Tab-separated table of C-alpha atoms in Angstrom:
chain	number	residue	atom	x	y	z
A	143	MET	CA	128.817	103.138	40.288
A	144	ALA	CA	128.673	99.452	39.488
A	145	ASP	CA	128.127	98.810	35.761
A	146	VAL	CA	125.235	96.378	35.995
A	147	LYS	CA	121.931	96.782	34.233
A	148	GLY	CA	118.420	95.404	34.089
A	149	THR	CA	116.613	93.823	31.179
A	150	PRO	CA	114.975	96.205	28.672
A	151	ARG	CA	111.586	95.390	30.193
A	152	GLU	CA	112.856	96.147	33.702
A	153	VAL	CA	114.344	99.454	32.510
A	154	ARG	CA	111.038	100.538	30.952
A	155	LYS	CA	109.041	99.542	34.051
A	156	ALA	CA	111.467	101.405	36.304
A	157	ALA	CA	111.301	104.530	34.145
A	158	ILE	CA	107.495	104.504	34.111
A	159	ALA	CA	107.267	103.860	37.848
A	160	SER	CA	109.731	106.630	38.618
A	161	LEU	CA	107.967	109.063	36.297
A	162	PHE	CA	104.491	108.530	37.741
A	163	GLY	CA	105.622	108.214	41.348
A	164	SER	CA	107.752	111.347	41.136
A	165	ALA	CA	104.971	113.271	39.407
A	166	LEU	CA	102.503	112.469	42.163
A	167	GLU	CA	104.913	113.121	45.023
A	168	TRP	CA	106.156	116.402	43.567
A	169	TYR	CA	102.586	117.418	42.797
A	170	ASP	CA	102.076	117.368	46.552
A	171	PHE	CA	105.271	119.301	47.273
A	172	PHE	CA	104.738	121.967	44.592
A	173	LEU	CA	101.153	122.550	45.708
A	174	TYR	CA	102.500	124.166	48.839
A	175	GLY	CA	104.802	126.543	46.944
A	176	THR	CA	101.962	127.631	44.675
A	177	ALA	CA	99.618	128.133	47.626
A	178	ALA	CA	102.321	130.101	49.481
A	179	ALA	CA	102.556	132.494	46.552
A	180	LEU	CA	98.792	132.792	46.027
A	181	VAL	CA	96.789	132.437	49.261
A	182	PHE	CA	98.728	131.482	52.391
A	183	ASN	CA	99.725	135.060	53.194
A	184	SER	CA	96.081	136.110	53.648
A	185	LEU	CA	94.804	132.853	55.184
A	186	PHE	CA	97.556	132.101	57.696
A	187	PHE	CA	99.281	135.487	58.148
A	188	PRO	CA	96.430	138.019	57.821
A	189	THR	CA	97.818	140.406	60.456
A	190	PHE	CA	100.933	141.205	58.390
A	191	ASP	CA	101.475	143.728	55.611
A	192	PRO	CA	100.812	141.901	52.280
A	193	LEU	CA	104.488	141.879	51.227
A	194	VAL	CA	105.619	140.807	54.706
A	195	GLY	CA	102.881	138.179	54.714
A	196	THR	CA	104.243	136.841	51.431
A	197	ILE	CA	107.724	136.630	52.952
A	198	ALA	CA	106.231	134.769	55.950
A	199	ALA	CA	104.390	132.367	53.622
A	200	PHE	CA	107.602	131.716	51.684
A	201	GLY	CA	109.258	131.211	55.082
A	202	THR	CA	106.947	128.324	55.892
A	203	ASN	CA	107.729	127.008	52.413
A	204	ALA	CA	111.436	127.192	53.268
A	205	VAL	CA	110.860	125.105	56.407
A	206	GLY	CA	110.099	122.163	54.149
A	207	PHE	CA	113.476	122.636	52.521
A	208	LEU	CA	115.186	122.727	55.916
A	209	ALA	CA	113.704	119.299	56.626
A	210	ARG	CA	114.795	117.782	53.304
A	211	PRO	CA	118.377	116.888	54.349
A	212	LEU	CA	116.970	115.012	57.356
A	213	GLY	CA	114.771	112.979	55.027
A	214	GLY	CA	117.713	112.422	52.711
A	215	ILE	CA	119.931	111.195	55.547
A	216	VAL	CA	117.330	108.865	57.073
A	217	PHE	CA	115.954	107.382	53.857
A	218	GLY	CA	119.393	107.423	52.228
A	219	HIS	CA	120.748	105.262	55.070
A	220	PHE	CA	118.012	102.666	54.778
A	221	GLY	CA	117.960	102.923	50.982
A	222	ASP	CA	121.625	101.934	50.902
A	223	ARG	CA	121.125	99.224	53.525
A	224	ILE	CA	117.808	97.540	52.717
A	225	GLY	CA	116.904	98.768	49.234
A	226	ARG	CA	115.663	101.608	47.045
A	227	LYS	CA	112.142	100.329	46.418
A	228	SER	CA	110.904	100.133	50.021
A	229	MET	CA	112.032	103.701	50.713
A	230	LEU	CA	110.184	105.009	47.666
A	231	VAL	CA	106.959	103.377	48.843
A	232	THR	CA	107.364	104.823	52.340
A	233	THR	CA	108.088	108.386	51.211
A	234	LEU	CA	105.091	108.365	48.871
A	235	VAL	CA	102.693	107.400	51.669
A	236	ILE	CA	104.098	109.986	54.080
A	237	MET	CA	103.846	112.752	51.487
A	238	GLY	CA	100.276	111.887	50.486
A	239	VAL	CA	98.965	111.886	54.052
A	240	ALA	CA	100.700	115.166	54.977
A	241	THR	CA	99.380	116.902	51.860
A	242	CYS	CA	95.811	115.802	52.496
A	243	LEU	CA	96.009	117.084	56.075
A	244	ILE	CA	97.150	120.515	54.843
A	245	GLY	CA	93.984	120.652	52.767
A	246	LEU	CA	91.917	119.985	55.895
A	247	LEU	CA	93.778	122.481	58.105
A	248	PRO	CA	91.792	125.301	59.795
A	249	THR	CA	93.047	128.814	59.005
A	250	TYR	CA	94.096	131.701	61.270
A	251	ALA	CA	90.531	133.017	61.369
A	252	THR	CA	89.394	129.745	62.990
A	253	ILE	CA	92.150	128.700	65.401
A	254	GLY	CA	94.462	131.695	65.500
A	255	ALA	CA	98.200	131.162	65.916
A	256	TRP	CA	97.816	127.376	65.917
A	257	ALA	CA	97.049	127.524	62.187
A	258	PRO	CA	100.556	128.580	61.042
A	259	VAL	CA	102.112	126.287	63.678
A	260	LEU	CA	100.301	123.234	62.294
A	261	LEU	CA	101.019	124.387	58.754
A	262	VAL	CA	104.745	124.474	59.505
A	263	ALA	CA	104.613	121.025	61.153
A	264	LEU	CA	102.984	119.451	58.102
A	265	ARG	CA	105.418	121.223	55.795
A	266	ILE	CA	108.280	119.672	57.765
A	267	VAL	CA	106.765	116.226	57.205
A	268	GLN	CA	106.486	116.991	53.492
A	269	GLY	CA	110.116	118.071	53.430
A	270	ILE	CA	111.286	114.864	55.100
A	271	ALA	CA	109.335	112.777	52.594
A	272	VAL	CA	110.535	114.579	49.472
A	273	GLY	CA	114.101	114.627	50.830
A	274	GLY	CA	114.053	110.848	50.821
A	275	GLU	CA	112.250	110.630	47.497
A	276	TRP	CA	114.611	112.241	45.022
A	277	GLY	CA	117.649	109.992	45.381
A	278	GLY	CA	115.588	106.819	45.332
A	279	GLY	CA	113.506	107.968	42.362
A	280	VAL	CA	116.686	108.649	40.389
A	281	LEU	CA	118.482	105.435	41.388
A	282	ILE	CA	115.541	103.161	40.632
A	283	VAL	CA	115.984	104.152	36.975
A	284	SER	CA	119.683	104.938	36.616
A	285	GLU	CA	120.735	101.674	38.283
A	286	HIS	CA	118.543	99.720	35.873
A	287	ALA	CA	119.658	101.570	32.720
A	288	PRO	CA	122.599	100.583	30.464
A	289	SER	CA	125.502	103.028	30.704
A	290	HIS	CA	125.190	104.254	27.094
A	291	ARG	CA	121.511	105.240	27.647
A	292	ARG	CA	121.642	106.207	31.320
A	293	GLY	CA	121.188	109.906	30.643
A	294	PHE	CA	118.045	109.344	28.584
A	295	TYR	CA	116.328	106.858	30.866
A	296	SER	CA	117.186	108.474	34.192
A	297	ALA	CA	115.929	111.857	32.964
A	298	TRP	CA	112.403	110.441	32.997
A	299	SER	CA	112.524	110.591	36.791
A	300	GLN	CA	112.902	114.360	36.411
A	301	THR	CA	110.106	114.460	33.884
A	302	GLY	CA	107.960	113.319	36.802
A	303	VAL	CA	109.102	116.381	38.752
A	304	GLY	CA	108.091	118.658	35.885
A	305	LEU	CA	104.734	116.970	35.430
A	306	GLY	CA	104.176	117.255	39.171
A	307	PHE	CA	104.431	121.017	38.867
A	308	VAL	CA	102.165	121.025	35.817
A	309	LEU	CA	99.554	119.027	37.731
A	310	SER	CA	99.732	121.282	40.806
A	311	ALA	CA	99.633	124.551	38.870
A	312	SER	CA	96.821	123.237	36.645
A	313	ALA	CA	94.840	122.159	39.686
A	314	TYR	CA	95.124	125.640	41.159
A	315	ALA	CA	94.323	127.332	37.861
A	316	LEU	CA	91.213	125.142	37.509
A	317	ALA	CA	90.154	125.800	41.106
A	318	GLN	CA	90.468	129.554	40.535
A	319	GLU	CA	88.585	129.325	37.264
A	320	VAL	CA	85.534	127.481	38.597
A	321	THR	CA	85.176	129.426	41.870
A	322	THR	CA	84.727	133.046	42.817
A	323	LYS	CA	87.545	134.809	44.656
A	324	GLU	CA	85.631	134.437	47.935
A	325	SER	CA	84.900	130.755	47.370
A	326	PHE	CA	88.489	130.062	46.385
A	327	LEU	CA	89.788	131.613	49.616
A	328	ALA	CA	87.103	129.836	51.659
A	329	TRP	CA	87.452	126.297	50.333
A	330	GLY	CA	88.631	126.157	46.695
A	331	TRP	CA	92.330	126.193	47.590
A	332	ARG	CA	91.829	123.041	49.676
A	333	VAL	CA	90.590	120.800	46.869
A	334	PRO	CA	93.973	120.208	45.140
A	335	PHE	CA	95.501	119.186	48.489
A	336	VAL	CA	92.742	116.726	49.406
A	337	VAL	CA	92.676	115.181	45.921
A	338	GLY	CA	96.361	114.371	46.395
A	339	ILE	CA	95.523	111.367	48.569
A	340	LEU	CA	93.769	109.704	45.618
A	341	LEU	CA	96.788	110.308	43.406
A	342	THR	CA	99.007	108.843	46.125
A	343	ALA	CA	97.041	105.596	45.983
A	344	VAL	CA	97.665	105.377	42.217
A	345	GLY	CA	101.386	105.992	42.666
A	346	LEU	CA	101.562	103.390	45.388
A	347	LEU	CA	100.099	100.704	43.149
A	348	ILE	CA	102.643	101.517	40.451
A	349	ARG	CA	105.666	101.532	42.750
A	350	LEU	CA	104.780	98.236	44.375
A	351	ARG	CA	105.176	96.514	40.994
A	352	ILE	CA	108.811	97.442	40.309
A	353	MET	CA	111.915	95.330	41.015
A	354	GLU	CA	114.857	96.290	43.209
A	355	THR	CA	117.736	97.741	41.147
A	356	PRO	CA	120.401	95.401	39.688
A	357	ALA	CA	123.200	97.528	41.188
A	358	PHE	CA	121.783	97.174	44.694
A	359	ARG	CA	121.165	93.429	44.197
A	360	ALA	CA	124.773	93.035	43.045
A	361	THR	CA	126.004	94.884	46.120
A	362	GLU	CA	123.870	92.662	48.354
A	363	SER	CA	124.976	89.413	46.728
A	364	GLY	CA	128.600	90.526	46.825
A	365	SER	CA	128.425	91.163	50.568
A	366	GLU	CA	126.664	87.891	51.243
A	367	SER	CA	129.203	85.867	49.302
A	368	GLY	CA	132.187	87.734	50.651
A	369	SER	CA	134.628	86.316	53.126
A	370	GLU	CA	133.253	88.458	55.951
A	371	SER	CA	129.594	87.721	55.429
A	372	GLY	CA	129.175	85.384	58.331
A	373	SER	CA	128.174	86.180	61.874
A	374	GLY	CA	131.655	87.444	62.580
A	375	ALA	CA	131.555	90.007	59.785
A	376	LYS	CA	132.679	93.460	60.704
A	377	LYS	CA	129.877	96.015	60.480
A	378	SER	CA	130.407	98.664	57.815
A	379	ALA	CA	130.287	102.345	58.652
A	380	PRO	CA	126.893	103.999	58.237
A	381	PRO	CA	126.446	104.993	54.575
A	382	LEU	CA	126.382	108.687	55.483
A	383	LEU	CA	129.804	108.528	57.157
A	384	ASP	CA	131.102	106.255	54.408
A	385	VAL	CA	130.146	108.661	51.630
A	386	ILE	CA	131.550	111.693	53.472
A	387	ARG	CA	134.852	109.840	53.971
A	388	THR	CA	135.193	108.401	50.470
A	389	HIS	CA	133.382	110.923	48.232
A	390	PRO	CA	133.780	114.426	49.724
A	391	LYS	CA	134.566	116.018	46.359
A	392	SER	CA	131.518	114.418	44.746
A	393	ILE	CA	129.263	115.815	47.481
A	394	LEU	CA	130.653	119.328	46.937
A	395	ILE	CA	130.283	119.019	43.167
A	396	ALA	CA	126.660	117.883	43.500
A	397	PHE	CA	125.947	120.763	45.887
A	398	GLY	CA	127.510	123.350	43.589
A	399	ALA	CA	125.806	121.932	40.516
A	400	ARG	CA	122.481	122.292	42.285
A	401	VAL	CA	122.900	125.983	43.164
A	402	ALA	CA	121.714	127.395	39.830
A	403	GLU	CA	119.321	124.535	39.131
A	404	THR	CA	117.362	124.664	42.377
A	405	GLY	CA	117.802	128.377	43.111
A	406	ALA	CA	116.688	129.456	39.662
A	407	SER	CA	113.830	126.980	39.506
A	408	TYR	CA	112.134	128.337	42.618
A	409	LEU	CA	112.564	131.907	41.415
A	410	PHE	CA	110.985	130.955	38.092
A	411	LEU	CA	108.220	128.814	39.603
A	412	THR	CA	107.192	130.629	42.807
A	413	PHE	CA	108.779	134.072	43.091
A	414	SER	CA	107.632	134.948	39.559
A	415	LEU	CA	104.020	134.695	40.748
A	416	SER	CA	104.476	137.284	43.480
A	417	TYR	CA	106.662	139.464	41.234
A	418	ALA	CA	103.937	139.460	38.604
A	419	ALA	CA	101.511	140.884	41.166
A	420	GLU	CA	104.034	143.612	42.060
A	421	VAL	CA	104.309	144.812	38.452
A	422	GLY	CA	100.589	144.518	37.733
A	423	VAL	CA	100.489	141.280	35.748
A	424	GLY	CA	97.644	138.866	36.428
A	425	LYS	CA	98.757	135.716	38.207
A	426	GLY	CA	96.628	133.698	35.789
A	427	VAL	CA	98.896	134.749	32.921
A	428	VAL	CA	102.017	133.628	34.784
A	429	LEU	CA	100.432	130.363	35.932
A	430	ALA	CA	99.424	129.549	32.365
A	431	ALA	CA	102.929	130.371	31.110
A	432	LEU	CA	104.485	128.213	33.817
A	433	VAL	CA	102.232	125.272	32.992
A	434	VAL	CA	103.071	125.481	29.286
A	435	GLY	CA	106.784	125.981	29.958
A	436	MET	CA	107.022	123.125	32.445
A	437	LEU	CA	105.034	120.820	30.160
A	438	PHE	CA	107.525	121.417	27.352
A	439	GLU	CA	110.434	121.132	29.774
A	440	SER	CA	109.166	117.804	31.065
A	441	PHE	CA	109.715	116.250	27.650
A	442	ALA	CA	112.848	118.273	26.892
A	443	MET	CA	114.546	116.674	29.925
A	444	PRO	CA	114.984	113.217	28.300
A	445	MET	CA	116.284	114.978	25.173
A	446	PHE	CA	118.955	116.747	27.219
A	447	GLY	CA	119.673	113.461	28.987
A	448	ALA	CA	120.110	111.735	25.622
A	449	LEU	CA	122.383	114.569	24.473
A	450	SER	CA	124.535	114.010	27.573
A	451	ASP	CA	124.812	110.338	26.548
A	452	ARG	CA	126.435	111.498	23.313
A	453	ILE	CA	128.619	114.483	24.254
A	454	GLY	CA	129.010	114.128	28.027
A	455	ARG	CA	127.299	115.320	31.193
A	456	ARG	CA	129.458	118.403	31.778
A	457	PRO	CA	128.911	120.285	28.482
A	458	VAL	CA	125.124	119.965	28.684
A	459	TYR	CA	124.943	120.930	32.359
A	460	ILE	CA	127.272	123.919	31.970
A	461	GLY	CA	125.281	125.040	28.929
A	462	GLY	CA	122.124	125.199	31.038
A	463	ALA	CA	123.861	127.220	33.769
A	464	ILE	CA	125.218	129.698	31.204
A	465	ALA	CA	121.708	130.062	29.775
A	466	VAL	CA	120.443	131.059	33.244
A	467	ILE	CA	123.185	133.695	33.499
A	468	VAL	CA	122.474	135.131	30.053
A	469	TRP	CA	118.696	135.137	30.546
A	470	ALA	CA	118.589	136.647	34.056
A	471	TYR	CA	118.117	140.305	33.114
A	472	PRO	CA	115.925	139.731	30.013
A	473	PHE	CA	113.645	137.530	32.133
A	474	PHE	CA	112.626	140.376	34.450
A	475	ALA	CA	112.648	142.979	31.670
A	476	MET	CA	110.021	140.937	29.852
A	477	PHE	CA	107.919	140.755	33.016
A	478	ASP	CA	108.236	144.523	33.429
A	479	SER	CA	106.799	144.978	29.925
A	480	ARG	CA	103.493	143.444	31.167
A	481	ASN	CA	103.135	141.915	27.699
A	482	PRO	CA	101.663	138.383	28.023
A	483	VAL	CA	103.524	137.138	24.928
A	484	LEU	CA	106.883	138.344	26.254
A	485	ILE	CA	106.112	136.819	29.643
A	486	PHE	CA	105.440	133.474	27.963
A	487	VAL	CA	108.766	133.751	26.109
A	488	ALA	CA	110.620	134.704	29.303
A	489	ILE	CA	109.348	131.681	31.191
A	490	PHE	CA	109.656	129.280	28.256
A	491	VAL	CA	113.348	130.011	27.644
A	492	ALA	CA	114.152	130.042	31.371
A	493	VAL	CA	112.602	126.701	32.247
A	494	VAL	CA	112.920	124.707	29.001
A	495	ILE	CA	116.472	125.622	28.023
A	496	GLY	CA	118.191	126.943	31.153
A	497	HIS	CA	116.669	124.746	33.815
A	498	GLY	CA	115.847	121.837	31.500
A	499	ALA	CA	119.447	121.249	30.412
A	500	MET	CA	120.612	121.045	34.021
A	501	ILE	CA	117.829	118.955	35.526
A	502	GLY	CA	117.685	116.601	32.530
A	503	THR	CA	121.393	115.789	32.874
A	504	GLN	CA	121.468	115.750	36.666
A	505	PRO	CA	120.240	112.197	37.473
A	506	ALA	CA	122.883	110.387	35.414
A	507	PHE	CA	125.593	112.894	36.348
A	508	PHE	CA	124.984	112.618	40.081
A	509	THR	CA	124.543	108.831	40.037
A	510	GLU	CA	127.898	108.389	38.310
A	511	LEU	CA	129.645	110.519	40.949
A	512	PHE	CA	129.084	107.891	43.680
A	513	ALA	CA	129.788	104.205	44.316
A	514	SER	CA	126.651	102.039	44.389
A	515	ARG	CA	126.993	101.116	48.053
A	516	VAL	CA	126.595	104.788	49.118
A	517	ALA	CA	124.752	106.198	46.102
A	518	TYR	CA	121.422	106.856	47.859
A	519	SER	CA	123.133	108.680	50.738
A	520	GLY	CA	125.494	110.580	48.426
A	521	LEU	CA	122.754	111.768	46.103
A	522	ALA	CA	120.500	112.713	49.000
A	523	LEU	CA	123.207	114.635	50.846
A	524	GLY	CA	124.468	116.712	47.913
A	525	HIS	CA	121.012	117.277	46.458
A	526	GLU	CA	119.118	118.077	49.640
A	527	LEU	CA	121.732	120.313	51.278
A	528	ALA	CA	121.482	122.538	48.216
A	529	SER	CA	117.690	122.360	48.368
A	530	MET	CA	117.791	123.521	51.990
A	531	ILE	CA	120.350	126.288	51.666
A	532	VAL	CA	119.601	127.599	48.188
A	533	GLY	CA	116.200	126.344	46.999
A	534	GLY	CA	114.270	127.050	50.170
A	535	PHE	CA	115.618	130.542	50.699
A	536	SER	CA	115.921	131.840	47.145
A	537	PRO	CA	112.302	133.143	46.985
A	538	ILE	CA	112.769	134.809	50.397
A	539	ILE	CA	116.063	136.407	49.333
A	540	ALA	CA	114.534	137.538	46.043
A	541	THR	CA	111.504	139.045	47.793
A	542	ALA	CA	113.763	140.852	50.279
A	543	LEU	CA	115.958	142.180	47.439
A	544	LEU	CA	112.872	143.413	45.628
A	545	ALA	CA	111.602	145.161	48.758
A	546	TRP	CA	115.034	146.736	49.341
A	547	ALA	CA	115.646	148.070	45.822
A	548	ASP	CA	112.075	148.354	44.565
A	549	ALA	CA	113.507	147.004	41.304
A	550	SER	CA	114.323	143.649	39.755
A	551	TRP	CA	118.023	144.164	38.989
A	552	PRO	CA	119.285	142.752	42.331
A	553	VAL	CA	117.206	139.614	41.775
A	554	ALA	CA	118.662	139.231	38.276
A	555	LEU	CA	122.162	139.657	39.734
A	556	PHE	CA	121.296	136.970	42.285
A	557	LEU	CA	120.501	134.609	39.393
A	558	VAL	CA	123.806	135.453	37.700
A	559	VAL	CA	125.783	134.652	40.851
A	560	MET	CA	124.020	131.304	41.278
A	561	GLY	CA	124.686	130.432	37.638
A	562	ALA	CA	128.381	131.264	38.018
A	563	VAL	CA	128.704	129.017	41.080
A	564	THR	CA	127.253	126.095	39.132
A	565	VAL	CA	129.488	126.665	36.103
A	566	PHE	CA	132.546	126.591	38.373
A	567	ALA	CA	131.394	123.459	40.252
A	568	VAL	CA	130.607	121.397	37.146
A	569	ALA	CA	133.786	122.547	35.408
A	570	ALA	CA	135.724	121.185	38.398
A	571	ALA	CA	134.076	117.763	38.045
A	572	PRO	CA	135.400	114.843	36.002
A	573	GLU	CA	133.400	113.752	32.984
A	574	THR	CA	131.321	110.911	34.433
A	575	ASN	CA	129.761	109.483	31.253
A	576	PRO	CA	131.652	106.172	30.864
A	577	VAL	CA	131.202	106.084	27.077
A	578	VAL	CA	132.512	109.627	26.589
A	579	ARG	CA	135.321	108.972	29.081
A	580	LYS	CA	136.429	105.991	27.008
A	581	ASP	CA	136.377	108.086	23.811
A	582	LEU	CA	138.445	110.785	25.534
A	583	LYS	CA	140.910	108.152	26.774
A	584	ASP	CA	141.274	106.720	23.267
A	585	LEU	CA	141.934	110.237	21.934
A	586	LYS	CA	144.539	110.866	24.653
A	587	ASP	CA	146.252	107.561	23.818
A	588	LEU	CA	146.693	108.839	20.245
A	589	LYS	CA	148.054	112.198	21.456
A	590	GLY	CA	150.257	110.799	24.202
A	591	PRO	CA	149.914	110.255	27.939
A	592	GLU	CA	148.038	112.898	29.891
A	593	GLU	CA	146.597	112.956	33.365
A	594	GLU	CA	143.073	111.509	33.362
A	595	PRO	CA	140.266	112.906	35.499
A	596	GLU	CA	139.748	111.283	38.843
A	597	GLU	CA	137.197	108.477	38.739
A	598	PRO	CA	134.546	108.032	41.434
A	599	GLU	CA	135.771	105.445	43.934
A	600	GLU	CA	134.356	101.962	43.262
A	601	PRO	CA	136.856	99.491	44.789
A	602	GLU	CA	135.374	96.037	44.436
A	603	GLU	CA	137.241	94.483	47.339
A	604	ALA	CA	136.478	97.386	49.644
A	605	GLU	CA	132.836	97.211	48.693
A	606	VAL	CA	132.695	93.503	49.526
A	607	LYS	CA	134.434	94.011	52.843
A	608	SER	CA	132.423	97.064	53.877
A	609	ARG	CA	128.923	95.759	53.187
A	610	THR	CA	126.772	93.933	55.702
A	611	VAL	CA	123.111	93.159	55.338
């Protein structure tokens, strides 16, 4: 990526805007996953066996993930062509409206089969919005931040993701606490969805105040001042085709790096709720543990990002994936104990250390894999394909494995496999931290010439020639 940065004030404003905007948008998206685990099986699929109904509810949740690459492609294209900021405003509005409409949706008892049909349609809209959100939310910070602090500052965009889950889970826990079981199923579950539209308005005000990123402005000014910027300029390829042609390895690395991060996260955050019910643990205990764990993780993410600024992106990311592998079997064993303290420990270690190390390092790592002119499309493609294939289906696969074996060991093995895929993918990547890369180069110069890792393509002349406004 281009090594341009904003002023310290611009960096702080971008970090705050990304944090709050991401928190509100992911609050909306996570609400659905929580509701799918808690109530959607009985409200929208009441004719099914409870376990089958849960699989069906997770299936509608997965539909949102199927739509995420479409959102990434569409908003990534325009984000690379006309700017990051405008896409972030658009995705926030779309998400807020869709979430509010889910809260107003009639259930199966009222309109029959149309209820799950409309639910799926709104989930698709949510998926499109959040698919376009992630890359822009990351770039608005990472393209403002100086290279030696990029890991720390860009991790705050992921802190917004964590706080979004905390807000959604807390909203559901509060709704359950202040209503009876009958009232919660009748109307209490709707309140967190409808309130989301108010939070969207707050996020919109914040995002409208930020500046476009310096890297995108530099790309724009470079294309305008280039020799082909007149009316006879040759149109560049669409960013999606450009990134596939010039950065295929980076896309595969981003996809593989996401396997353990997204797959494990949705097992920890959604499947754990239904698994708790299977082993006789109250969902309130798990929700409380998840809220506490995600709250701590939200502020551990910038710490892991800062650590990646010092020692490199790869060691921190691989460390998180190894933690997921090591913790897979103990995680479910602690749930099987039905001991609330052990359940808190299981979730805390899983999300704060395992998931936190990966997601805290991810924004800077992924940004540095791609040239600025195609960064939005590259991030969206690698990130959202993994979300669709792995994140959306991991709770369904885990539930099916549990039903097949009537035991947790296949689910733990599933976690191990996902962790191994991520370790391999990140190990195959170059170290992208420019400061650490320079230190490694200086060390190699002392030892003698060695082959250096491949750098992400950032040819200045090609970028000037390929850009058109």
